[in-house]
mmCIF file of C-alpha atoms in Angstrom:
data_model
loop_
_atom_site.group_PDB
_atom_site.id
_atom_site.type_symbol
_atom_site.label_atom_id
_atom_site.label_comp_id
_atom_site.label_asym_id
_atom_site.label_seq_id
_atom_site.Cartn_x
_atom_site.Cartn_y
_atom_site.Cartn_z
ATOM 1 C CA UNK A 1 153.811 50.057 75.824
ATOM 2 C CA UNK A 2 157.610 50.414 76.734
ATOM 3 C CA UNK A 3 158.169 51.906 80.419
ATOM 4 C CA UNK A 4 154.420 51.265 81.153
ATOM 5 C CA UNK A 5 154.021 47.863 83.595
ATOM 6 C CA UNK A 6 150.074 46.699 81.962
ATOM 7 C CA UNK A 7 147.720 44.199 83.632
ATOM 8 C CA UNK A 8 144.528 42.841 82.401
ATOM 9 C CA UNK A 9 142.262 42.775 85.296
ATOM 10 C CA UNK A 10 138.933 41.442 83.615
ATOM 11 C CA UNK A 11 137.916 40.055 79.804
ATOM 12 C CA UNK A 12 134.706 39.035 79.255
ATOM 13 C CA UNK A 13 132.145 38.789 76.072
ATOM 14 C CA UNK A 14 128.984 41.571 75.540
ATOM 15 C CA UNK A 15 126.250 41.222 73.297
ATOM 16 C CA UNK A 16 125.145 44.641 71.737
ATOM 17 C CA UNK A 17 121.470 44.048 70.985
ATOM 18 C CA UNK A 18 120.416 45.894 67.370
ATOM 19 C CA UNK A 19 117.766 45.408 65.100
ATOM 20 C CA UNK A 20 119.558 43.284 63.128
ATOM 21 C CA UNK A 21 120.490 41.216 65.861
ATOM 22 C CA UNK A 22 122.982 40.403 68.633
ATOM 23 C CA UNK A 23 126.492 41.606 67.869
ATOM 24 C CA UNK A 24 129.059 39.968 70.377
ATOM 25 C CA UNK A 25 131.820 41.995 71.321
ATOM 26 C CA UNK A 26 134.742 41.920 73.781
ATOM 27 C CA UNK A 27 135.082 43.954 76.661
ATOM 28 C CA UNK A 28 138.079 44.738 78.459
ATOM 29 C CA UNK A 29 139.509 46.365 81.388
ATOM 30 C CA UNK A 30 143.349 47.284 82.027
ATOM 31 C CA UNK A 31 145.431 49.066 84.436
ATOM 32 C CA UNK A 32 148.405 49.979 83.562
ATOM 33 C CA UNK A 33 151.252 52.301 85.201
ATOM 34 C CA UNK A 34 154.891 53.371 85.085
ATOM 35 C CA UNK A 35 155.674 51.620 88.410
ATOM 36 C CA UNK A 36 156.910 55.033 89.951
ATOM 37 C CA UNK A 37 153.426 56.835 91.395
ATOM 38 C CA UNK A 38 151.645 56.708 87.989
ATOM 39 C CA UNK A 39 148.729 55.040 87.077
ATOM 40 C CA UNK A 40 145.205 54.649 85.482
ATOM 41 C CA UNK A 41 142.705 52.194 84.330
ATOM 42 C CA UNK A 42 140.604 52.001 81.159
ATOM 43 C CA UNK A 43 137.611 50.157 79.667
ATOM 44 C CA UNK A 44 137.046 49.501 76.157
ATOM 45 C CA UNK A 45 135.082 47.052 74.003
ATOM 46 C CA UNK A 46 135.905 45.208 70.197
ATOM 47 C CA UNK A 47 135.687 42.794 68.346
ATOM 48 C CA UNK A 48 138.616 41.189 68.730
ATOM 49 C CA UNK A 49 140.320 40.522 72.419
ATOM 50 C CA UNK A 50 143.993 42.633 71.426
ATOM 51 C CA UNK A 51 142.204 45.487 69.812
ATOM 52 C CA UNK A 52 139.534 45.528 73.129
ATOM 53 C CA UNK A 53 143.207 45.290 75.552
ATOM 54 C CA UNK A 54 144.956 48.105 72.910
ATOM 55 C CA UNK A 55 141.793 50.502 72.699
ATOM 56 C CA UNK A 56 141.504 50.576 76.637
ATOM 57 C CA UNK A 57 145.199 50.852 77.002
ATOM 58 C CA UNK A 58 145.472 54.149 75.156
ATOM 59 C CA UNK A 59 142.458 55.059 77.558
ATOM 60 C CA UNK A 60 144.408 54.464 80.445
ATOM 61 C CA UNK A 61 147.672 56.077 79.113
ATOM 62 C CA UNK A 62 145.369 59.227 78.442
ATOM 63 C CA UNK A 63 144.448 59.562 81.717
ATOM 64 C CA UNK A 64 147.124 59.212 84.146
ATOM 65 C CA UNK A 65 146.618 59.751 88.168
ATOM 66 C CA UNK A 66 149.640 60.517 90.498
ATOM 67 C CA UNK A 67 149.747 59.371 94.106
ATOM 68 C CA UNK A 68 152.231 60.779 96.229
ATOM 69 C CA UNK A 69 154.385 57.622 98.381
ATOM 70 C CA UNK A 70 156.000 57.524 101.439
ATOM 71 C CA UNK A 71 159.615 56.215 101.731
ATOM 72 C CA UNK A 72 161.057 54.190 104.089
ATOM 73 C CA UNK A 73 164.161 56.418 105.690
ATOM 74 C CA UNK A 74 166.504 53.054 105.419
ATOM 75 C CA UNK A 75 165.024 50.804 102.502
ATOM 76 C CA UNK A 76 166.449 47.708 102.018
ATOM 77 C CA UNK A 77 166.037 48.331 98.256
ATOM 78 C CA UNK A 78 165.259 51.280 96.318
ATOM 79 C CA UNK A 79 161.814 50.756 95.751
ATOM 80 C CA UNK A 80 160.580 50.462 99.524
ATOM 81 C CA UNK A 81 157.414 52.496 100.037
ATOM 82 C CA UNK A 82 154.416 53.166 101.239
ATOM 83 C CA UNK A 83 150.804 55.373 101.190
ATOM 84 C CA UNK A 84 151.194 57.929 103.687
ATOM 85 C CA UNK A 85 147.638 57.959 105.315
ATOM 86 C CA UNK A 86 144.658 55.314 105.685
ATOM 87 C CA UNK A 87 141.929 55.794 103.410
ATOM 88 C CA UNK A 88 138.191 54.471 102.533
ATOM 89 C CA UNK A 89 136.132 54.397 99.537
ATOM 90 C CA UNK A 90 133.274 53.062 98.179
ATOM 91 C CA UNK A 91 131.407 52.440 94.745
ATOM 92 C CA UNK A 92 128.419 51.097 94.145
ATOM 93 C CA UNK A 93 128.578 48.085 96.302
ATOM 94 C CA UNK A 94 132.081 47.652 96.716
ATOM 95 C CA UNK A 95 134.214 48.641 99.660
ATOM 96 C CA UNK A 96 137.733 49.451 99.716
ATOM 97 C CA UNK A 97 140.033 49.988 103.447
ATOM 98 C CA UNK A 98 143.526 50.191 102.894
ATOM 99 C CA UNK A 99 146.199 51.048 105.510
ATOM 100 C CA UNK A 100 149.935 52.075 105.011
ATOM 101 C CA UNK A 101 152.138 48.479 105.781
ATOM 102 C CA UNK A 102 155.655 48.933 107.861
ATOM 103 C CA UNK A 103 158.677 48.015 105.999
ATOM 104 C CA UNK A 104 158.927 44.053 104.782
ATOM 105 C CA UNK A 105 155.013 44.099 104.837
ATOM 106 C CA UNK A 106 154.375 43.363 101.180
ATOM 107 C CA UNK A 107 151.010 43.073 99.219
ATOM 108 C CA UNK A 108 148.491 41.996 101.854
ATOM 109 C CA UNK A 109 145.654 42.390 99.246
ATOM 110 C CA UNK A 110 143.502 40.445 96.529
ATOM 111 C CA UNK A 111 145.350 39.664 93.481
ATOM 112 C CA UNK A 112 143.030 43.144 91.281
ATOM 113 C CA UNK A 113 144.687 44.799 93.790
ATOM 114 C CA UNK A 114 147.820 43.467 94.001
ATOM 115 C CA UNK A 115 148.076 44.479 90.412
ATOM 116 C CA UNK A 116 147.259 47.958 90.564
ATOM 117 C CA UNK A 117 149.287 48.485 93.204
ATOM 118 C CA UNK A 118 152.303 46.990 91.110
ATOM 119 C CA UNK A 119 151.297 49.511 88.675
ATOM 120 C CA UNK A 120 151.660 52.806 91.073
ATOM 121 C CA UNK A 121 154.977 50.903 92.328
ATOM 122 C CA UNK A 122 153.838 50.599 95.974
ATOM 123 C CA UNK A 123 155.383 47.658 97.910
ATOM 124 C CA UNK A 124 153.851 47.642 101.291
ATOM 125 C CA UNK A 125 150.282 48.458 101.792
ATOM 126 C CA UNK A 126 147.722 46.734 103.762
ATOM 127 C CA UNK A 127 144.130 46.495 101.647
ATOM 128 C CA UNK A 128 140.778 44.740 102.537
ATOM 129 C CA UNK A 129 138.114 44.445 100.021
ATOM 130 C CA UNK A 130 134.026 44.379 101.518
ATOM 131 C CA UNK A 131 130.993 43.752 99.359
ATOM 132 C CA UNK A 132 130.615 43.057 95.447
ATOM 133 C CA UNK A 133 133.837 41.781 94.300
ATOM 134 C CA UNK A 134 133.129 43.227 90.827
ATOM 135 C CA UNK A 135 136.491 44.211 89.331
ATOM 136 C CA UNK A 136 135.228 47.866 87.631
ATOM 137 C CA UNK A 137 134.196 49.001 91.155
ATOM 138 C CA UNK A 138 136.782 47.826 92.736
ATOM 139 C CA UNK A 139 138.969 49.001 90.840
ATOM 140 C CA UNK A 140 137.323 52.658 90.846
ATOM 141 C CA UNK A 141 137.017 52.073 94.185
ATOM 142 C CA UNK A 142 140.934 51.801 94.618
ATOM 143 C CA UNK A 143 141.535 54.940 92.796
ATOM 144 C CA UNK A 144 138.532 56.752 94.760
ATOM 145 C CA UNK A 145 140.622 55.883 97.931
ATOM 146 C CA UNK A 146 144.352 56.887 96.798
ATOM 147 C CA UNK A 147 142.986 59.937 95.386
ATOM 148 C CA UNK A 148 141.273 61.167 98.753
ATOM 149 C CA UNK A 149 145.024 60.510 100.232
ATOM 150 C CA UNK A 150 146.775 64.165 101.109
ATOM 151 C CA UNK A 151 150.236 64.531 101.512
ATOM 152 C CA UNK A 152 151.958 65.700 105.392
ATOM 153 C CA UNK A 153 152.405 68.806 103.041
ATOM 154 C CA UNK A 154 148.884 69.483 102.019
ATOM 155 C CA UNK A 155 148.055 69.093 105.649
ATOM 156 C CA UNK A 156 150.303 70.896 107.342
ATOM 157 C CA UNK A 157 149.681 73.718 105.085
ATOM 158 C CA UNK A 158 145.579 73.657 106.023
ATOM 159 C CA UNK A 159 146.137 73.120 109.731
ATOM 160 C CA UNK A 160 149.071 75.471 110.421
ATOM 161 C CA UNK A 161 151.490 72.125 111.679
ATOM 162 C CA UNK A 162 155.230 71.277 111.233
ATOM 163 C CA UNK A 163 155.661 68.084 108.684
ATOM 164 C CA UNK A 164 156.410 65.517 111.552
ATOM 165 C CA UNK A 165 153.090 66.540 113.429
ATOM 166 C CA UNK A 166 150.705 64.818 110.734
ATOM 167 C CA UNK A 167 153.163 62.168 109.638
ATOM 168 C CA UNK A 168 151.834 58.560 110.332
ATOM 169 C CA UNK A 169 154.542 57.399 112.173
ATOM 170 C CA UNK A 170 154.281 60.364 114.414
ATOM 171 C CA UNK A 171 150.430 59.958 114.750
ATOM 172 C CA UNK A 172 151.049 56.129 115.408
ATOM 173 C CA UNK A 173 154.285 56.843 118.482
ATOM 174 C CA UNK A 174 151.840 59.331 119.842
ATOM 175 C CA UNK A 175 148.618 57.112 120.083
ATOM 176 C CA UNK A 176 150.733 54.151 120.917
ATOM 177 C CA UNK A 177 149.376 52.435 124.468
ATOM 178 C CA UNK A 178 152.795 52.981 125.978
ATOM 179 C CA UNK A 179 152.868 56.756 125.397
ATOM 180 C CA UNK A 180 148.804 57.021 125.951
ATOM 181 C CA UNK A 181 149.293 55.371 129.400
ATOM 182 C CA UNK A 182 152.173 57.920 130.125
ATOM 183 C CA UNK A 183 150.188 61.143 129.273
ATOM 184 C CA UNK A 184 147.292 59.878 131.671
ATOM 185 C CA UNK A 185 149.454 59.423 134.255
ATOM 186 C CA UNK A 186 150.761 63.016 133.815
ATOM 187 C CA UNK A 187 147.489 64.334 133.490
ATOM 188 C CA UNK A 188 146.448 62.777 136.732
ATOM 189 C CA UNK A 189 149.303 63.784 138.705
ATOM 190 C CA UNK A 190 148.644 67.239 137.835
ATOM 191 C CA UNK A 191 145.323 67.201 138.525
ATOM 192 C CA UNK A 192 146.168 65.736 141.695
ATOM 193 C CA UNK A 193 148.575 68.607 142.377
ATOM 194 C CA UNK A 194 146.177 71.154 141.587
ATOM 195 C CA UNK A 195 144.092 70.005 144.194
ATOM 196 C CA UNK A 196 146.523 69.771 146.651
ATOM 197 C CA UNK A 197 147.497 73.423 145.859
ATOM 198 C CA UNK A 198 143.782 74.387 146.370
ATOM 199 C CA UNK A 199 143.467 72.829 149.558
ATOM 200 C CA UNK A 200 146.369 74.119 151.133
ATOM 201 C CA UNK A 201 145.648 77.657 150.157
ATOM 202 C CA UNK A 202 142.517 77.529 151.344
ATOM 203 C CA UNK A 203 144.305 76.278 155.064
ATOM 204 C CA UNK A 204 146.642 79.031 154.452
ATOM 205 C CA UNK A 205 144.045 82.092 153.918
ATOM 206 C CA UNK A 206 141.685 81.219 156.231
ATOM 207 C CA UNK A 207 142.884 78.250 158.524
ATOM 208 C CA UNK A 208 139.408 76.274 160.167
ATOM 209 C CA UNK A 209 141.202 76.084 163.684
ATOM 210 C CA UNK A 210 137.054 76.720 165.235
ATOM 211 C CA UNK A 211 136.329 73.908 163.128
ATOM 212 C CA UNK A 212 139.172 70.980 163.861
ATOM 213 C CA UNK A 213 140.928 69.105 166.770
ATOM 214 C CA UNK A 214 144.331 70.427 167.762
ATOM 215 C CA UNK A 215 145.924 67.497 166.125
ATOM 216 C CA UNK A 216 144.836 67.688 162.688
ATOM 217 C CA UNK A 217 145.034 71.830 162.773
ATOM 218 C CA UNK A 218 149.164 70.855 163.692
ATOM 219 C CA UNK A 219 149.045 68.105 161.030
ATOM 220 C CA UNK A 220 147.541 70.573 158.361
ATOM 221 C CA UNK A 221 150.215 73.281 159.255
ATOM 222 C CA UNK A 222 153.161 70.488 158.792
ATOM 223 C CA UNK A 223 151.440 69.872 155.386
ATOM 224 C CA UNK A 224 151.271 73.269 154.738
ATOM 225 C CA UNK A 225 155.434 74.173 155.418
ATOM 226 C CA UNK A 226 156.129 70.907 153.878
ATOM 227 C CA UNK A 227 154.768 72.054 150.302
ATOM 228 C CA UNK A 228 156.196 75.784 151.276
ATOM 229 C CA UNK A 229 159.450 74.439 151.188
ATOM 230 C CA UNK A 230 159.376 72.280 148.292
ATOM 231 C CA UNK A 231 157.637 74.810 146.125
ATOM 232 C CA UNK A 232 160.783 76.908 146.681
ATOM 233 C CA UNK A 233 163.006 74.435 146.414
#
């Protein structure tokens, strides 16, 4: 087990019903990763509780999963990272939500989580756990959810986009209520403008002078050379 970081997340006694009886065995389940993206989980059963840990070790080291991490551009220590996207999953009865944490967030998770997530070597992440809390789907449920994660790569590839386009932080500045409010006040002011536009040309091609008092036809035609001279301007 050298270079892998191993955590037992449940033990628990079965009974294998035979015809010659009940034989009680030992279940286990372990995750276990090389703290740098690399991961997987396996379930075994035996008599004894080191041979069950050992047998579903070697299940997990067979089967490794990657997840891709984002670093932070100025970590405080090597390690600082993070997933790159939200994600959801769902097994069974068990619900997983887990969102990418800012720098300094930590763990915000259950302790089976905490674990795995020690395993992959991720050090901020925000995870919340909904329904059964039974360890084997949540812990499937976990994986489930990092592996629907696609890198800014992946993405931009698919959709045609630069890198920073489908970047979290990007997507975050760009929905944030500062720089919302700011894009709806530019998108009324042109709409605003384009009405004004419209009005005055209409005054301009075909000026209602039948229709309207002296004063307002004058005060239309000030209007009018008014947004003459600032259009050329």
């Amino acid at each position: 087990r050298k270079g892998w970081t191993v955590h037992i997340i449940d033990v628990r006694r079965v009974i294998k019903v035979t015809k010659r009886g009940g034989v009680m065995r030992v279940s286990a389940l372990v995750v276990a990763g090389d703290g740098n993206g690399t991961a997987s989980y396996g379930k075994a059963r035996a008599e004894e509780m080191s041979d069950a840990v050992s047998k579903a070790f070697r299940k997990a080291k067979a089967n490794p999963f990657y997840v891709e991490r984002y670093f932070y551009p100025k970590p405080l220590f090597p390690g600082d990272n993070t997933i790159f996207f939200p994600a959801k999953a769902k097994v069974s009865a068990s619900k997983v939500e887990m969102w990418p944490g800012s720098q300094f967030t930590g763990l915000r998770c259950n302790k089976t989580v905490m674990q795995i997530m020690d395993c992959f070597g991720i050090s901020d992440i925000n995870v919340k756990t909904r329904g059964s809390r039974n360890k084997t789907n949540m812990v499937k449920a976990v994986f489930k959810g990092l592996s629907s994660i696609r890198t800014p790569w992946e993405i931009a590839a698919a959709r045609g986009l630069s890198y920073r386009e489908v970047t979290y932080a990007e997507r975050r500045a760009m929905n944030s209520p500062t720089q919302r409010n700011k894009r709806i006040r530019a998108m009324a002011d042109e709409r605003r403008a384009a009405e004004r536009r419209e009005v005055l040309t209409s005054l301009q091609s075909d000026p209602p002078t039948s229709q309207l008092p002296a004063a307002e036809v004058e005060g239309a035609a000030e209007v009018l050379s008014r947004w003459h001279k600032s259009e050329s301007e």
